Amino acid sequence: ISQLEQEISEKKAAFEKENGDLKASNSELENSLELLKDEYERCEDYWHEKLHEARELYEQDKADMDEKFHDLLQKIKEYEDLVMHPMVNERLPPIEERASLERQVTDLEEECVVLRKELTSVRMDQETVINTYQRSYENKLKDECANLEQQVSALSKKCQEYENRLSSLAEEERSTVEENGMVDMMKERIKQLELQLKSQEEKFRQTVTQLEATLKEREVLYKKSIPDVSDCKKKVKIFSTWMDLSRML
């Protein structure tokens, strides 16, 4: 009997040590989850700042292009007035004004060419910046998702190992203490540990799912926030029309 009691005491001590190890592992998992949350928040702040900088750059470029476009419309209006005025009066301009008008047309054509080059350069720079930010953000999201999947897989394996160890330990305890009436107590204890492990695993899975959903939402919001460059295309089309009109004249 004393030998059996000694074996039971040894098994109980081993079980308590195993329980302590499981609690320590659980604490490490919780700390890892907190670190993952902090890293995600830092990443979110970083990309939010980058998006804000990209929007400010786009607004500044748009304001500059609007100003140039307004000046060009004023010049086009003046040019149309110069062209339409002789048609209304149905008379040819004097010879003295023809050279001046040609110089004005030449100057306007040269200025229009310069403005078209500037607009093309601004549009290319803007598209390059947007594409760069988009590729960088997509690569960052892919890396974070891959890391999350690896961590979830590793934690799932650990949980499975813990469950297997608990099952093995439970079988050993059942075979050892079955004759002394301690089966019910050990079963209850094992059930409690299994429930605790399952609860922790479920909470962690829910947290990871929420993080992945948040990452997907951020990606969708980023794609929606990409500025539209259709205004530049419309303005270039207007410049092309004006150039065709100047060539006809």
Short mmCIF file of C-alpha atoms in Angstrom, two decimals:
data_model
loop_
_atom_site.label_atom_id
_atom_site.label_comp_id
_atom_site.label_asym_id
_atom_site.label_seq_id
_atom_site.Cartn_x
_atom_site.Cartn_y
_atom_site.Cartn_z
CA ILE A 1 0.00 0.00 0.00
CA SER A 2 2.81 2.45 0.89
CA GLN A 3 4.48 1.71 -2.41
CA LEU A 4 1.20 2.38 -4.24
CA GLU A 5 0.74 5.62 -2.32
CA GLN A 6 4.29 6.64 -3.20
CA GLU A 7 3.64 5.92 -6.90
CA ILE A 8 0.42 7.92 -6.71
CA SER A 9 2.31 10.82 -5.11
CA GLU A 10 4.95 10.69 -7.81
CA LYS A 11 2.30 10.62 -10.55
CA LYS A 12 0.47 13.48 -8.88
CA ALA A 13 3.69 15.54 -8.70
CA ALA A 14 4.42 14.78 -12.34
CA PHE A 15 0.90 15.77 -13.28
CA GLU A 16 1.17 19.05 -11.37
CA LYS A 17 4.50 19.77 -13.08
CA GLU A 18 2.92 19.02 -16.43
CA ASN A 19 0.04 21.33 -15.54
CA GLY A 20 2.53 24.09 -14.66
CA ASP A 21 4.29 23.62 -17.99
CA LEU A 22 0.98 23.88 -19.80
CA LYS A 23 0.12 27.08 -17.96
CA ALA A 24 3.54 28.53 -18.83
CA SER A 25 3.02 27.60 -22.48
CA ASN A 26 -0.42 29.20 -22.38
CA SER A 27 1.11 32.38 -20.95
CA GLU A 28 3.71 32.41 -23.74
CA LEU A 29 0.94 32.08 -26.33
CA GLU A 30 -0.94 35.01 -24.80
CA ASN A 31 2.23 37.13 -24.83
CA SER A 32 2.83 36.22 -28.47
CA LEU A 33 -0.73 37.28 -29.28
CA GLU A 34 -0.20 40.64 -27.59
CA LEU A 35 3.02 41.19 -29.53
CA LEU A 36 1.19 40.32 -32.74
CA LYS A 37 -1.52 42.87 -31.93
CA ASP A 38 1.06 45.58 -31.22
CA GLU A 39 2.87 44.86 -34.49
CA TYR A 40 -0.39 45.02 -36.42
CA GLU A 41 -1.29 48.39 -34.86
CA ARG A 42 2.15 49.80 -35.73
CA CYS A 43 1.76 48.55 -39.29
CA GLU A 44 -1.70 50.09 -39.53
CA ASP A 45 -0.42 53.48 -38.31
CA TYR A 46 2.48 53.35 -40.79
CA TRP A 47 0.28 52.70 -43.83
CA HIS A 48 -2.28 55.24 -42.67
CA GLU A 49 0.47 57.87 -42.64
CA LYS A 50 1.67 56.78 -46.08
CA LEU A 51 -1.85 57.04 -47.51
CA HIS A 52 -2.23 60.49 -45.98
CA GLU A 53 1.02 61.63 -47.61
CA ALA A 54 -0.09 60.19 -50.97
CA ARG A 55 -3.43 62.03 -50.75
CA GLU A 56 -1.70 65.31 -49.90
CA LEU A 57 0.66 64.89 -52.87
CA TYR A 58 -2.28 64.14 -55.15
CA GLU A 59 -4.22 67.19 -53.91
CA GLN A 60 -1.18 69.43 -54.45
CA ASP A 61 -0.63 68.09 -57.98
CA LYS A 62 -4.31 68.48 -58.76
CA ALA A 63 -4.31 72.09 -57.54
CA ASP A 64 -1.27 72.89 -59.71
CA MET A 65 -2.82 71.27 -62.77
CA ASP A 66 -6.13 73.07 -62.19
CA GLU A 67 -4.32 76.39 -62.03
CA LYS A 68 -2.44 75.68 -65.27
CA PHE A 69 -5.63 74.44 -66.89
CA HIS A 70 -7.46 77.63 -65.90
CA ASP A 71 -4.71 79.78 -67.40
CA LEU A 72 -4.78 77.75 -70.58
CA LEU A 73 -8.56 78.11 -70.88
CA GLN A 74 -8.20 81.87 -70.56
CA LYS A 75 -5.64 81.90 -73.35
CA ILE A 76 -7.82 79.64 -75.49
CA LYS A 77 -10.74 82.01 -74.95
CA GLU A 78 -8.61 84.97 -75.98
CA TYR A 79 -7.45 83.06 -79.03
CA GLU A 80 -11.03 82.18 -79.99
CA ASP A 81 -11.99 85.84 -79.67
CA LEU A 82 -9.15 86.77 -82.00
CA VAL A 83 -10.18 84.10 -84.51
CA MET A 84 -13.96 84.62 -84.37
CA HIS A 85 -13.90 88.42 -84.48
CA PRO A 86 -12.85 88.65 -88.17
CA MET A 87 -15.47 86.02 -89.11
CA VAL A 88 -18.25 88.05 -87.51
CA ASN A 89 -17.19 91.25 -89.24
CA GLU A 90 -16.66 89.34 -92.54
CA ARG A 91 -13.47 91.15 -93.36
CA LEU A 92 -9.83 90.21 -93.50
CA PRO A 93 -7.41 91.60 -90.93
CA PRO A 94 -4.88 94.16 -92.09
CA ILE A 95 -1.54 92.94 -93.27
CA GLU A 96 0.18 94.68 -90.39
CA GLU A 97 -1.67 92.44 -87.87
CA ARG A 98 -0.99 89.16 -89.67
CA ALA A 99 2.60 88.83 -88.51
CA SER A 100 1.59 89.65 -84.95
CA LEU A 101 -1.19 87.07 -85.05
CA GLU A 102 1.16 84.42 -86.39
CA ARG A 103 3.62 85.18 -83.61
CA GLN A 104 0.82 84.85 -81.07
CA VAL A 105 -0.25 81.53 -82.54
CA THR A 106 3.34 80.27 -82.53
CA ASP A 107 3.85 81.36 -78.94
CA LEU A 108 0.60 79.70 -77.88
CA GLU A 109 1.53 76.47 -79.68
CA GLU A 110 4.93 76.37 -77.98
CA GLU A 111 3.37 77.08 -74.61
CA CYS A 112 0.74 74.38 -75.20
CA VAL A 113 3.46 71.85 -76.06
CA VAL A 114 5.31 72.71 -72.85
CA LEU A 115 2.13 72.40 -70.80
CA ARG A 116 1.28 69.06 -72.40
CA LYS A 117 4.75 67.75 -71.55
CA GLU A 118 4.39 68.98 -67.98
CA LEU A 119 0.95 67.38 -67.62
CA THR A 120 2.24 64.12 -69.09
CA SER A 121 5.19 64.13 -66.69
CA VAL A 122 2.93 64.89 -63.70
CA ARG A 123 0.52 62.13 -64.68
CA MET A 124 3.34 59.59 -65.09
CA ASP A 125 4.85 60.58 -61.74
CA GLN A 126 1.46 60.30 -60.08
CA GLU A 127 0.77 56.86 -61.54
CA THR A 128 4.26 55.71 -60.53
CA VAL A 129 3.74 56.85 -56.93
CA ILE A 130 0.30 55.23 -56.73
CA ASN A 131 1.53 51.94 -58.22
CA THR A 132 4.54 51.91 -55.90
CA TYR A 133 2.39 52.42 -52.80
CA GLN A 134 -0.12 49.84 -53.98
CA ARG A 135 2.52 47.16 -54.68
CA SER A 136 4.27 47.86 -51.38
CA TYR A 137 0.98 47.65 -49.47
CA GLU A 138 -0.08 44.43 -51.21
CA ASN A 139 3.30 42.79 -50.54
CA LYS A 140 3.10 43.85 -46.89
CA LEU A 141 -0.40 42.37 -46.59
CA LYS A 142 0.71 39.10 -48.19
CA ASP A 143 3.67 38.81 -45.82
CA GLU A 144 1.50 39.52 -42.77
CA CYS A 145 -1.13 36.99 -43.87
CA ALA A 146 1.57 34.37 -44.46
CA ASN A 147 3.04 35.01 -41.01
CA LEU A 148 -0.40 34.76 -39.43
CA GLU A 149 -1.08 31.48 -41.19
CA GLN A 150 2.26 30.06 -40.05
CA GLN A 151 1.63 31.14 -36.46
CA VAL A 152 -1.88 29.68 -36.51
CA SER A 153 -0.54 26.41 -37.91
CA ALA A 154 2.23 26.24 -35.29
CA LEU A 155 -0.18 27.02 -32.46
CA SER A 156 -2.65 24.44 -33.73
CA LYS A 157 0.10 21.81 -33.72
CA LYS A 158 1.06 22.80 -30.19
CA CYS A 159 -2.54 22.56 -29.02
CA GLN A 160 -2.82 19.15 -30.64
CA GLU A 161 0.37 18.02 -28.91
CA TYR A 162 -0.98 19.27 -25.58
CA GLU A 163 -4.21 17.39 -26.11
CA ASN A 164 -2.31 14.22 -26.97
CA ARG A 165 -0.13 14.58 -23.90
CA LEU A 166 -3.15 15.16 -21.71
CA SER A 167 -4.84 12.09 -23.15
CA SER A 168 -1.72 9.98 -22.55
CA LEU A 169 -1.36 11.34 -19.03
CA ALA A 170 -5.01 10.70 -18.33
CA GLU A 171 -4.68 7.10 -19.44
CA GLU A 172 -1.68 6.59 -17.17
CA GLU A 173 -3.50 8.17 -14.23
CA ARG A 174 -6.59 6.04 -14.82
CA SER A 175 -4.55 2.85 -14.84
CA THR A 176 -2.69 3.89 -11.66
CA VAL A 177 -5.44 5.25 -9.39
CA GLU A 178 -8.41 3.23 -10.56
CA GLU A 179 -8.15 0.87 -7.54
CA ASN A 180 -8.10 3.66 -4.93
CA GLY A 181 -11.30 5.52 -5.89
CA MET A 182 -9.52 8.57 -7.37
CA VAL A 183 -10.73 8.04 -10.94
CA ASP A 184 -13.60 10.52 -10.71
CA MET A 185 -11.42 13.25 -9.26
CA MET A 186 -8.75 12.82 -11.92
CA LYS A 187 -11.33 12.70 -14.70
CA GLU A 188 -12.85 15.95 -13.49
CA ARG A 189 -9.44 17.57 -13.30
CA ILE A 190 -8.52 16.40 -16.79
CA LYS A 191 -11.83 17.65 -18.16
CA GLN A 192 -11.23 21.04 -16.61
CA LEU A 193 -7.77 21.26 -18.18
CA GLU A 194 -9.11 20.17 -21.56
CA LEU A 195 -11.89 22.78 -21.38
CA GLN A 196 -9.38 25.47 -20.48
CA LEU A 197 -7.13 24.55 -23.39
CA LYS A 198 -10.04 24.45 -25.84
CA SER A 199 -11.28 27.82 -24.58
CA GLN A 200 -7.84 29.41 -25.03
CA GLU A 201 -7.48 27.87 -28.48
CA GLU A 202 -10.93 29.14 -29.54
CA LYS A 203 -10.18 32.64 -28.29
CA PHE A 204 -6.91 32.71 -30.17
CA ARG A 205 -8.53 31.46 -33.39
CA GLN A 206 -11.23 34.15 -33.10
CA THR A 207 -8.61 36.83 -32.58
CA VAL A 208 -6.60 35.68 -35.61
CA THR A 209 -9.79 35.61 -37.71
CA GLN A 210 -10.61 39.16 -36.66
CA LEU A 211 -7.09 40.32 -37.55
CA GLU A 212 -7.30 38.70 -40.99
CA ALA A 213 -10.72 40.29 -41.61
CA THR A 214 -9.37 43.68 -40.56
CA LEU A 215 -6.41 43.32 -42.94
CA LYS A 216 -8.78 42.52 -45.81
CA GLU A 217 -10.95 45.53 -44.98
CA ARG A 218 -7.87 47.78 -44.92
CA GLU A 219 -6.82 46.45 -48.30
CA VAL A 220 -10.28 47.19 -49.78
CA LEU A 221 -10.27 50.70 -48.27
CA TYR A 222 -6.82 51.37 -49.68
CA LYS A 223 -7.88 50.31 -53.19
CA LYS A 224 -10.94 52.57 -52.94
CA SER A 225 -8.81 55.50 -51.76
CA ILE A 226 -6.50 55.42 -54.82
CA PRO A 227 -6.99 58.76 -56.66
CA ASP A 228 -8.52 58.81 -60.11
CA VAL A 229 -6.41 60.25 -62.91
CA SER A 230 -9.32 60.65 -65.34
CA ASP A 231 -9.21 64.47 -64.82
CA CYS A 232 -5.72 64.58 -66.29
CA LYS A 233 -6.85 62.57 -69.32
CA LYS A 234 -9.78 64.97 -69.92
CA LYS A 235 -7.48 67.97 -69.71
CA VAL A 236 -5.00 66.43 -72.14
CA LYS A 237 -7.88 65.75 -74.54
CA ILE A 238 -8.88 69.44 -74.36
CA PHE A 239 -5.27 70.43 -75.07
CA SER A 240 -5.20 68.11 -78.09
CA THR A 241 -8.42 69.67 -79.44
CA TRP A 242 -6.96 73.13 -79.04
CA MET A 243 -3.78 72.08 -80.85
CA ASP A 244 -5.83 70.71 -83.76
CA LEU A 245 -7.72 74.01 -83.95
CA SER A 246 -4.47 76.01 -83.97
CA ARG A 247 -3.04 73.85 -86.77
CA MET A 248 -6.19 74.32 -88.86
CA LEU A 249 -5.80 78.08 -88.51
#
